[in-house]
XYZ file of C-alpha atoms in Angstrom:
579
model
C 34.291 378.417 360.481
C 35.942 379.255 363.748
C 34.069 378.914 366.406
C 30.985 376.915 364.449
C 30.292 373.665 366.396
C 30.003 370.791 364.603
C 27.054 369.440 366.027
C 24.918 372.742 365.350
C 25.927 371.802 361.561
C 22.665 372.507 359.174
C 22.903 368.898 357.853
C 23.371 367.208 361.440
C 20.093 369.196 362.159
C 17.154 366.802 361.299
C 15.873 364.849 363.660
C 14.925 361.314 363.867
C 12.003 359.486 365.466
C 12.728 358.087 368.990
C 11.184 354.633 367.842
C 13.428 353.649 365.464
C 16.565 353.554 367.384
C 14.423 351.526 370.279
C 13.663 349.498 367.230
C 16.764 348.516 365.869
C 17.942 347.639 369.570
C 14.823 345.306 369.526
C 15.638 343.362 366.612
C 19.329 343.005 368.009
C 18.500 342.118 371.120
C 15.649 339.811 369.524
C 18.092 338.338 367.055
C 20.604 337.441 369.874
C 17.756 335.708 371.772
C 17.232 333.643 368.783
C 21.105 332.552 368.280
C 20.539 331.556 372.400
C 17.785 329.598 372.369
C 19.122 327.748 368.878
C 21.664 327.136 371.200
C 20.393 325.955 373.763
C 17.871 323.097 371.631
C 20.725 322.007 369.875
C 22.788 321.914 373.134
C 20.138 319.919 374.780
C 17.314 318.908 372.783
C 18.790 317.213 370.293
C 21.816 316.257 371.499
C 21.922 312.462 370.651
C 20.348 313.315 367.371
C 23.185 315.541 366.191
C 26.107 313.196 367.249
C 24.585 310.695 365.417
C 24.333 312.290 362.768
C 27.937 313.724 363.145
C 29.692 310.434 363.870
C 28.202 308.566 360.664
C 30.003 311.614 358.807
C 33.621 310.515 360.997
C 32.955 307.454 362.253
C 33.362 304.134 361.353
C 33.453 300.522 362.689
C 35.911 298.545 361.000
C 35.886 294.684 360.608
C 38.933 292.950 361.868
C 38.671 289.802 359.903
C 39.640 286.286 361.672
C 42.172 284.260 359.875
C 40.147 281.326 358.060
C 41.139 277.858 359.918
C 43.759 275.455 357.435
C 42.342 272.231 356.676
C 45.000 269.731 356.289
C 45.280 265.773 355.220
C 45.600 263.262 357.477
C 49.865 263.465 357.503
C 49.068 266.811 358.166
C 49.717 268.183 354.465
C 48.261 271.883 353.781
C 44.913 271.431 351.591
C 43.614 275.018 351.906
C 45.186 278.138 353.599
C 44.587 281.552 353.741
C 47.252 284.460 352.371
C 47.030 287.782 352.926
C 45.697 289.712 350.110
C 44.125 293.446 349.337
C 40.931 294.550 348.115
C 41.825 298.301 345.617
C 38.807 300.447 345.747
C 38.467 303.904 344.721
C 36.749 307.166 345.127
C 35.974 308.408 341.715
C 35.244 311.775 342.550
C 39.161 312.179 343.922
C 40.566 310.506 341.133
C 43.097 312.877 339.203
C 45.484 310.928 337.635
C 46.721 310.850 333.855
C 46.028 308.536 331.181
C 49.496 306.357 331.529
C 48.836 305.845 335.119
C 45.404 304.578 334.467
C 46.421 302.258 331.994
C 49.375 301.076 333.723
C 47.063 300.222 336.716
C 44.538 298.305 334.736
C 47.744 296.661 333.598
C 48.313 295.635 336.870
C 45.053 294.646 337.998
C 44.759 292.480 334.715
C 41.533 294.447 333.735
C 40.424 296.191 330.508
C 41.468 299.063 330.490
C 37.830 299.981 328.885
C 36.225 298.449 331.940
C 38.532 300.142 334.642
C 37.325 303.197 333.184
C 33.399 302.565 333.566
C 34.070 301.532 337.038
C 35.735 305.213 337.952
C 33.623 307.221 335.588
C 30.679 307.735 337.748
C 31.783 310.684 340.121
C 28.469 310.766 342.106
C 29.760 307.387 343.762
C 31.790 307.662 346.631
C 33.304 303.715 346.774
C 33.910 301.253 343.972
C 35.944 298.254 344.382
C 38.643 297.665 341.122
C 39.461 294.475 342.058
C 39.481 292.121 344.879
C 42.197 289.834 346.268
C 44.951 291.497 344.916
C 48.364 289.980 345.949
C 50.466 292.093 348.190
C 53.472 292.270 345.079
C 50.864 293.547 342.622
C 49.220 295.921 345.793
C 52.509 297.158 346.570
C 53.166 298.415 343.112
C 50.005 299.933 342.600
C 50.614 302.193 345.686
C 53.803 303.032 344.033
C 51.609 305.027 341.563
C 50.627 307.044 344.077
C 47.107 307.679 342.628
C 44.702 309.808 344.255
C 41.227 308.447 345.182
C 42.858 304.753 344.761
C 42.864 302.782 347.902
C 43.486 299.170 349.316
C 42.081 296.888 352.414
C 43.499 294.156 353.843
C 41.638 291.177 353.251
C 42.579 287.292 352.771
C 42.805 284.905 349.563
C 42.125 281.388 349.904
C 45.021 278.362 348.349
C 44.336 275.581 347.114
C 47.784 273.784 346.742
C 46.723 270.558 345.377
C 44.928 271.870 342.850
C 41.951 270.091 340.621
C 43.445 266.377 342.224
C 41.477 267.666 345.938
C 39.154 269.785 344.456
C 35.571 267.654 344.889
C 36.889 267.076 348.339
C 38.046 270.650 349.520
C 35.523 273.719 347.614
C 36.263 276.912 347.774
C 35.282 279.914 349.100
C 34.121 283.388 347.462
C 35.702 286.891 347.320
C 34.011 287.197 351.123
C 35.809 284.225 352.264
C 32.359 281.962 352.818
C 32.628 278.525 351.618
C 30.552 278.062 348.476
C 31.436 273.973 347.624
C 32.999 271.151 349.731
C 34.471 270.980 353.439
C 34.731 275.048 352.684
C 30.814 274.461 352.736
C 29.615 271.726 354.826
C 31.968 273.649 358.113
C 31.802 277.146 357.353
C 31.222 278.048 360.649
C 34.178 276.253 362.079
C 36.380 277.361 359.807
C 35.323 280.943 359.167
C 35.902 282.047 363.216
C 34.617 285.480 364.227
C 35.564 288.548 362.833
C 36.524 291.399 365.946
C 35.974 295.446 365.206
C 37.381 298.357 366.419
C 35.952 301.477 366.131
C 37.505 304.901 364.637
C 37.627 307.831 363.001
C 38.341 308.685 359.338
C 39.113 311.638 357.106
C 37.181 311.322 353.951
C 40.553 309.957 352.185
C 39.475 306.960 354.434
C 42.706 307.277 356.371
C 41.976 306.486 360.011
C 42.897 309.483 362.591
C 41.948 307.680 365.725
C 40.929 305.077 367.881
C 37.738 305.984 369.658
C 36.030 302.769 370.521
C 36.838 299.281 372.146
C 38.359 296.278 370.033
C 36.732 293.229 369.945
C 38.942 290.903 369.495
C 38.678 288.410 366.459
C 38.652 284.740 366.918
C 40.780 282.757 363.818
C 39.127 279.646 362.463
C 39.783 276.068 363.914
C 41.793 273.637 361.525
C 40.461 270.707 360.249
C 42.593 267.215 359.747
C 40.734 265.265 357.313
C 41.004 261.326 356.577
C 42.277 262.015 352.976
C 45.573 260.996 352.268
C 46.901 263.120 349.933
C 49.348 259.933 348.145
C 46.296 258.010 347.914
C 43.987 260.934 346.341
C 46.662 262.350 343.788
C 46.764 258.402 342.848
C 43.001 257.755 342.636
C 42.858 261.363 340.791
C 45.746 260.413 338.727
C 44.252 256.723 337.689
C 40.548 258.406 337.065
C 41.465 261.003 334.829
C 43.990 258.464 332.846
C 40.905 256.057 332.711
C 38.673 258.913 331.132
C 40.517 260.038 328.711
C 41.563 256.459 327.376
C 38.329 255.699 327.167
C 37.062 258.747 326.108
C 34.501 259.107 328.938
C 31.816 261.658 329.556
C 33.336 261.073 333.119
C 34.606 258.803 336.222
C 34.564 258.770 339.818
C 36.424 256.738 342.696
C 36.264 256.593 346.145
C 39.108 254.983 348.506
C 37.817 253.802 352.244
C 40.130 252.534 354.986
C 38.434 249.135 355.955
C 39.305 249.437 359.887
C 38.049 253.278 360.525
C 35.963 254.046 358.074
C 37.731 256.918 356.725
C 37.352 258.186 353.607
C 41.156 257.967 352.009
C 40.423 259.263 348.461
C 37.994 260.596 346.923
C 37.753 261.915 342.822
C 35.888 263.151 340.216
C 36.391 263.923 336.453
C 35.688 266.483 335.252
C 37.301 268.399 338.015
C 38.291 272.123 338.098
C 41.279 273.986 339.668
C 39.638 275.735 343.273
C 42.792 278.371 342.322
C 40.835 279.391 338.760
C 37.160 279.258 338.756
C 36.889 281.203 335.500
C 34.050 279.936 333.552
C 33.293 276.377 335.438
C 30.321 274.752 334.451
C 28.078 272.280 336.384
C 29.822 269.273 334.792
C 32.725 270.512 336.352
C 31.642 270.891 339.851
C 29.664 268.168 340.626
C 30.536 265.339 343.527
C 29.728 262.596 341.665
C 31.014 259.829 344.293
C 28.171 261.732 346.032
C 25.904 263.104 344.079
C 25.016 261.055 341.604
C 22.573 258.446 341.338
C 23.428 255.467 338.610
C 22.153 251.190 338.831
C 24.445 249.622 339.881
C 24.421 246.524 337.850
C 25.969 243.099 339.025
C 28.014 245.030 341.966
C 23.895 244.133 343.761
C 25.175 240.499 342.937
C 27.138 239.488 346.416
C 23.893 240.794 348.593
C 21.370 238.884 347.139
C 23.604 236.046 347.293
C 24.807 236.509 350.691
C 21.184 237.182 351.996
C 20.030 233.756 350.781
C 22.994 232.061 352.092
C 22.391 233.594 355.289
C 18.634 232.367 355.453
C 19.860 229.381 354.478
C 18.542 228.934 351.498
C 21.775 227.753 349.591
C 25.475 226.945 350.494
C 28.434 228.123 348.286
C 27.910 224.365 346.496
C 24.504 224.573 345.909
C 23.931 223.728 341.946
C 21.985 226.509 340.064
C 21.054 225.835 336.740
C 21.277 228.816 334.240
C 21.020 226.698 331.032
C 19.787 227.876 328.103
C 21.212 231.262 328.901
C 17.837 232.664 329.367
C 15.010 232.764 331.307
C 11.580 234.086 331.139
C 9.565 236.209 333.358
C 6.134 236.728 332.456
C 6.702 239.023 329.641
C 10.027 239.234 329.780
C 13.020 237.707 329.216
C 16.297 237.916 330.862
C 20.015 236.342 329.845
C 23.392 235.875 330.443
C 26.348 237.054 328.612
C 27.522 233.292 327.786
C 25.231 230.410 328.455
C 27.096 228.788 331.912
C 24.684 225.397 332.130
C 24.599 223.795 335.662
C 27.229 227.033 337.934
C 27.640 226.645 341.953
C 26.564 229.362 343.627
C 30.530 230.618 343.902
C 30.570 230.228 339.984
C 26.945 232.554 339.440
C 29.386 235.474 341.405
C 32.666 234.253 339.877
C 30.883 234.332 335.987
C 28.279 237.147 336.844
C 25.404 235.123 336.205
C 22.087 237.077 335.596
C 19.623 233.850 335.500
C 21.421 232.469 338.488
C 21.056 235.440 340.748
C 17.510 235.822 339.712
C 16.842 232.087 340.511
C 17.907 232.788 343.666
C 16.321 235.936 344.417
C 12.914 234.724 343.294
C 13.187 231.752 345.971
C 13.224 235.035 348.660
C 10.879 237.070 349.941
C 11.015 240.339 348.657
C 10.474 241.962 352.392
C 13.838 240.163 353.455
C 15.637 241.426 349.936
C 14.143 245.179 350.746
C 15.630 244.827 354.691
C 19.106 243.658 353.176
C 19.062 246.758 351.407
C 18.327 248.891 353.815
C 20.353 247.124 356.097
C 23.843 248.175 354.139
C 22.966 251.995 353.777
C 21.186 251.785 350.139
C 18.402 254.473 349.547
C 19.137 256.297 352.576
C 21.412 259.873 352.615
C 24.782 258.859 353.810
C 25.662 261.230 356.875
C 28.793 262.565 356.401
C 28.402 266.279 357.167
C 29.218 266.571 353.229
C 26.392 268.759 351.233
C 24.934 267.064 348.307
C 24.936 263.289 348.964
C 21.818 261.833 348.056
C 19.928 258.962 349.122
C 19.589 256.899 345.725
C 16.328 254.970 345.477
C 15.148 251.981 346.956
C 10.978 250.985 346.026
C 9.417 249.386 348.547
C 8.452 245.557 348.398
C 5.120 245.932 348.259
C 4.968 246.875 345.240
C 7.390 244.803 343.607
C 6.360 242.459 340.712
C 8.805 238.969 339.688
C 10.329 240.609 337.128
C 11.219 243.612 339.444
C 12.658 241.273 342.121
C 14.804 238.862 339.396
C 16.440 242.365 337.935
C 16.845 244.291 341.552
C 18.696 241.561 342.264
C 21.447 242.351 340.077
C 21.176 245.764 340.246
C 18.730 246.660 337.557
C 15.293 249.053 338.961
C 17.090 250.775 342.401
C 20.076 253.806 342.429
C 22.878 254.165 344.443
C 25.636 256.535 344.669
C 29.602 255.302 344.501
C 29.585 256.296 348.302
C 26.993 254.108 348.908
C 27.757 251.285 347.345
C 31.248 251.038 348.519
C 30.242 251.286 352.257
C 28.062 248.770 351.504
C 30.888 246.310 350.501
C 32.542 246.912 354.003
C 30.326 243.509 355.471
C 32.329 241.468 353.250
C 35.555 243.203 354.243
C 34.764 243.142 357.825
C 33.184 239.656 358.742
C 29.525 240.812 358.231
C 29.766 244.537 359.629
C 28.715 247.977 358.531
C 30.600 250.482 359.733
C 30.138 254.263 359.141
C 32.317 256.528 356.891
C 34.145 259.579 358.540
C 35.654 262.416 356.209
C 37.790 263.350 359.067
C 40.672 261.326 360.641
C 40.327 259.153 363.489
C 42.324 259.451 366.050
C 46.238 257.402 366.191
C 44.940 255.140 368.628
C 41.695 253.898 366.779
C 42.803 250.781 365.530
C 39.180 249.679 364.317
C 35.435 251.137 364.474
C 32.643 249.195 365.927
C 29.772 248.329 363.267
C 26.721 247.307 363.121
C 26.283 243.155 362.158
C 24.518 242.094 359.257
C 26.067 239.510 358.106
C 27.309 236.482 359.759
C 31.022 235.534 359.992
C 30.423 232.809 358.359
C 28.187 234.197 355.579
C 31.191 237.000 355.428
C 33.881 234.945 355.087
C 32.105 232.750 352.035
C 31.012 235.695 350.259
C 35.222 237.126 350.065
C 36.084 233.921 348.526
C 33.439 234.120 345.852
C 34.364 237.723 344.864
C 37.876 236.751 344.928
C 36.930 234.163 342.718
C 35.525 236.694 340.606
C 38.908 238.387 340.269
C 40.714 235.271 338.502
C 41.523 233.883 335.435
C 38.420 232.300 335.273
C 36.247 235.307 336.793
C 35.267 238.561 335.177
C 37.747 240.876 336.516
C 41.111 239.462 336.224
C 42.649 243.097 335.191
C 41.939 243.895 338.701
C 44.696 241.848 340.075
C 47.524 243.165 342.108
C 51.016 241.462 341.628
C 52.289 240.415 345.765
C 48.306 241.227 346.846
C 45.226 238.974 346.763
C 42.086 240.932 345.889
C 38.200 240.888 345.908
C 35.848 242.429 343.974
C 32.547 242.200 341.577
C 32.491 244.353 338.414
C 29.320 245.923 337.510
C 27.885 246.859 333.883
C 24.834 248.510 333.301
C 22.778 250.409 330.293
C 21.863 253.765 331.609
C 18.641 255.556 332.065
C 17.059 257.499 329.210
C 13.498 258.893 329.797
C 10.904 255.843 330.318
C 13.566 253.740 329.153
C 17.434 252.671 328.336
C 19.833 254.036 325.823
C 21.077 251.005 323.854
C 24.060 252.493 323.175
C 24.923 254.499 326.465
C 26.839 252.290 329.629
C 28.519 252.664 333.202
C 31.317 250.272 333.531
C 31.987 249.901 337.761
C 34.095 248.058 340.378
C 33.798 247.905 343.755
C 36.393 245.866 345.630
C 38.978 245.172 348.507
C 42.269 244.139 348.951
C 44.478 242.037 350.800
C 41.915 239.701 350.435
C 43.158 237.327 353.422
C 42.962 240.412 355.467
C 41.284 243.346 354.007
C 42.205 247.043 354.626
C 41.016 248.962 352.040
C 37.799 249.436 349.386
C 37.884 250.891 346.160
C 35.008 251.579 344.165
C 35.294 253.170 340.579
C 32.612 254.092 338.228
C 33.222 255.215 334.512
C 30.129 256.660 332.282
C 29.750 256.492 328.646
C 32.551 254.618 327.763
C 33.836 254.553 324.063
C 34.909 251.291 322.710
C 35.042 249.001 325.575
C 32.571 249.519 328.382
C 32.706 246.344 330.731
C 33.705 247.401 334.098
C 36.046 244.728 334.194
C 38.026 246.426 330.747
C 37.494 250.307 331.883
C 37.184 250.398 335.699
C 38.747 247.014 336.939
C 42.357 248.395 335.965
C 41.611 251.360 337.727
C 41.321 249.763 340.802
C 44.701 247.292 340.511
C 46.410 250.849 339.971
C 45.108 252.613 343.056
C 44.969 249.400 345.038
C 48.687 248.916 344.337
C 49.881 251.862 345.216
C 47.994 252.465 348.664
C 48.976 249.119 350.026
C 52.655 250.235 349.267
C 51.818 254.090 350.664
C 50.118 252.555 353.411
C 52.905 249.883 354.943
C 50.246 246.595 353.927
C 52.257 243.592 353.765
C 51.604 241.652 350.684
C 49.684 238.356 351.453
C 50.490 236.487 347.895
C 53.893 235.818 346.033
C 55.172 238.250 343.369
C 54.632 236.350 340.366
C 52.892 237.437 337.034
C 49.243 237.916 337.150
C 47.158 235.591 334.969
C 44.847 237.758 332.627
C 43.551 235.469 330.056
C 43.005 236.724 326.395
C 39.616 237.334 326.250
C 38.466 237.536 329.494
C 34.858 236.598 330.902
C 32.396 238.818 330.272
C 29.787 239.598 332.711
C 26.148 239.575 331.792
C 24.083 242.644 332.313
């Protein structure tokens, strides 16, 4: 082989076509002009398109969420408050993790452990929440597993520490932090603030690598001071529920108002509901029914009929009414008393509850000037109170009003009214003939009194507190709503309640709506108990009530009594009123 070059070997010796090299260089050169002008579209072409598109992979804008505003009693006592809490979420695709971890974390998260599987079990999800508002104790341990694909956010947990006793006054909020019932509701804007963001970028583990955008910051919530004083509410609460269950109830409501201000001091419901545990509630349980709910209001209509005609001057406090034989007919039909009275004064048809009496009187009026009284005092109109769910009762107009129909509106048989209603209603015999409106939030220190709006006079005022302190004696039909060192006012209502075209015979709601000290009144308390076992007068199941609470707020509040201490003087068997 020496001397043989290699390119003259035999197999090196064929020749190729020209073309196809020039070829091959085409379809490199050709393929490299592709990869460029690829390039250069997604370079510049589509530019905006592809960042888009890359930054919802990375990206992410993350809620900074404002602290919800507290909202406090008047004495500044913490009603509702937010904690910090977690949400745990997962991503079930990156969750490895053996069976005694699993179980011990649905141990934690007080879940099934049946159901804690279902949630993970789907792998073609890529977020799941476990549970929300976790507490940082139980979050904290749950870390300590240090399970892959399980995850926590920061988020807050609402606190209710007064429980069931403030829960028709405060709500509650969801898992999102929006109020869903009460103040939580009716000023969910003031309260909630607004939430900042910040924007960042994330690994898929959801850990955040950097800050890329600007933070907005987040704006907390403003506090609210209400007019509630938490003494007086855990009383009223305390003295409602007691009442209901004695009585064995279907339920009870009372509502406490500060004469001067108009502030609402108490307000309670039964049933009620802890705002804390919301497993399983039920309407019963939720609604407002100082609000709410519409019921007659029986011979607590008395005093405005009365009053009305005295103001017209149709009678005087003397004036001799005569109710004998106990009954009187209407047309068709007939109405009665309880007890047949004879010859009463007009102080004596409020002091015994007279039915024939008041309708006497109320017949010798025209029913235009009844209608105005009641419109005059609030009834069949929506209180405004920035509170959802009060309703406007019902009021018929006079036109269409027959005798019968004036005699029983005139002690509170044919019209609705809530407890709210009624009880701001009874503030023109508290305060000299004015109406004043109600405020759910406190007034400030230096308010000593609200203006109202006159509709009674002084005069008229003045005669109809003596007749419903009457009403409170031995010799009235609320003597259980006496309060030893205090002089008090009040009418008691009773009345059958509604039941389709008609009323249930056996079926009642036993009310009171009063004021106290009598010689100089600060405060109203009305109290309304339905269905009643037993007993079902409002001066045996709601009249007690009311000495309780009234009691004990004039003490809370610094009142000065304005009558000795001695016993009170509760007959046997006292008066009943007629309904």
């Amino acid at each position: 082989m020496k001397g043989v070059q290699f390119h003259a070997s035999p197999v090196l010796a064929i020749k190729l076509p020209a073309w196809r090299s020039r070829f091959v260089v085409f379809l490199i050169f050709a393929g490299f002009a592709a990869l460029i002008a690829r390039a250069l579209y997604l370079q510049f072409m589509t530019t905006d398109f592809l960042q888009t598109q890359g930054e919802r992979r990375y990206g992410r804008t993350l809620d900074l969420p404002a602290t919800r505003g507290k909202i406090t009693d008047r004495n500044g006592i913490v009603l509702a408050s937010s904690l910090p809490a977690f949400a745990i979420w997962a991503i079930p695709e990156d969750i490895d993790a053996p069976a005694e971890k699993l179980s011990e974390l649905a141990r934690l998260l007080k879940l099934p452990e049946a159901e804690l599987k279902k949630k993970i079990a789907n792998e073609d999800r890529k977020f799941v929440y476990l549970k929300r508002q976790v507490v940082p104790e139980v979050a904290d341990r749950i870390a300590e597993l240090n399970l892959s694909g399980i995850h926590r956010r920061k988020e807050y947990l609402r606190h209710y520490p007064e429980g069931e006793a403030m829960a028709h006054v405060i709500g509650f909020t969801n898992v999102e932090d929006a109020g869903q019932e009460g103040m939580e509701l009716a000023w969910q804007k003031d309260l909630a603030g607004k939430p900042g963001s910040r924007r960042v970028i994330k690994d898929r583990l959801g850990r955040v690598i950097e800050d890329v955008g600007s933070v907005r910051t987040p704006h907390d919530g403003r506090d609210l001071t209400l007019s509630i004083d938490g003494k007086v509410q855990y009383l009223a609460f305390s003295q409602i529920k007691e009442a209901v269950e004695k009585h064995k109830a279907k339920a009870g409501a009372i509502v406490v108002l500060d004469v001067q201000t108009g502030e609402v001091l108490a307000l309670a419901n039964l049933p009620s509901y802890d705002p804390n545990q919301r497993g399983g509630l039920t309407g019963e349980q939720l609604r407002n029914r100082v609000l709410t709910d519409t019921y007659e209001p029986g011979s607590t209509l008395k005093p405005f009929t009365i009053s009305l005609a005295i103001e017209n001057g149709r009678i005087k406090p003397d004036t001799i009414i005569q109710t004998a034989p106990g009954r009187l007919t209407i047309g068709t039909a007939t109405i009665s008393d309880s007890h047949a009275h004879g010859a009463l004064t007009v102080e004596q048809v409020i002091q015994k509850s007279s039915n024939i009496g008041t309708a006497k009187i109320a017949l010798g009026l025209p029913a235009e000037d009844m209608w105005n009284m009641y419109t005059a005092v609030g009834l069949g109109q929506a209180p405004r109170l920035g509170f959802p769910g009060a309703v406007a009762g019902r009021v018929r107009p006079f036109k269409n009003w027959r005798p019968i129909e004036q005699a029983t509106m005139s002690y509170g048989y044919g019209l609705s009214v809530s407890l709210i209603q009624i009880a701001r209603a009874y503030t023109i015999f508290a305060r000299d003939g004015e109406l004043i409106p109600l405020s759910f939030f406190k007034v400030a220190d230096n308010v000593e009194s609200m203006p109202g709006t006159r509709v009674l006079s002084v005069e008229t005022a003045r005669a109809m507190r003596k007749m419903l302190e009457m009403a409170t004696g031995p010799e009235g039909t609320a003597p259980k709503a006496q309060v030893i060192g205090y002089r008090v006012a009040g009418k008691t209502g009773t009345a059958h309640k509604v039941s389709g075209r008609g009323y249930a015979g056996n079926k009642y709601i036993g009310s009171f709506v009063g004021f106290a000290p009598a010689s100089n009144p600060r405060i109203i308390v009305a109290v309304m108990i339905d269905e009643p076992s037993g007993s079902y007068f409002g001066g045996d199941v709601a009249a007690p009530v009311f000495s309780a609470v009234v009691g004990g707020a004039l003490r809370s509040l610094g009142v000065k009594p304005d009558s000795p201490f001695k016993s009170l003087i509760i007959p046997a068997e006292p008066l009943q009123e007629s309904f």
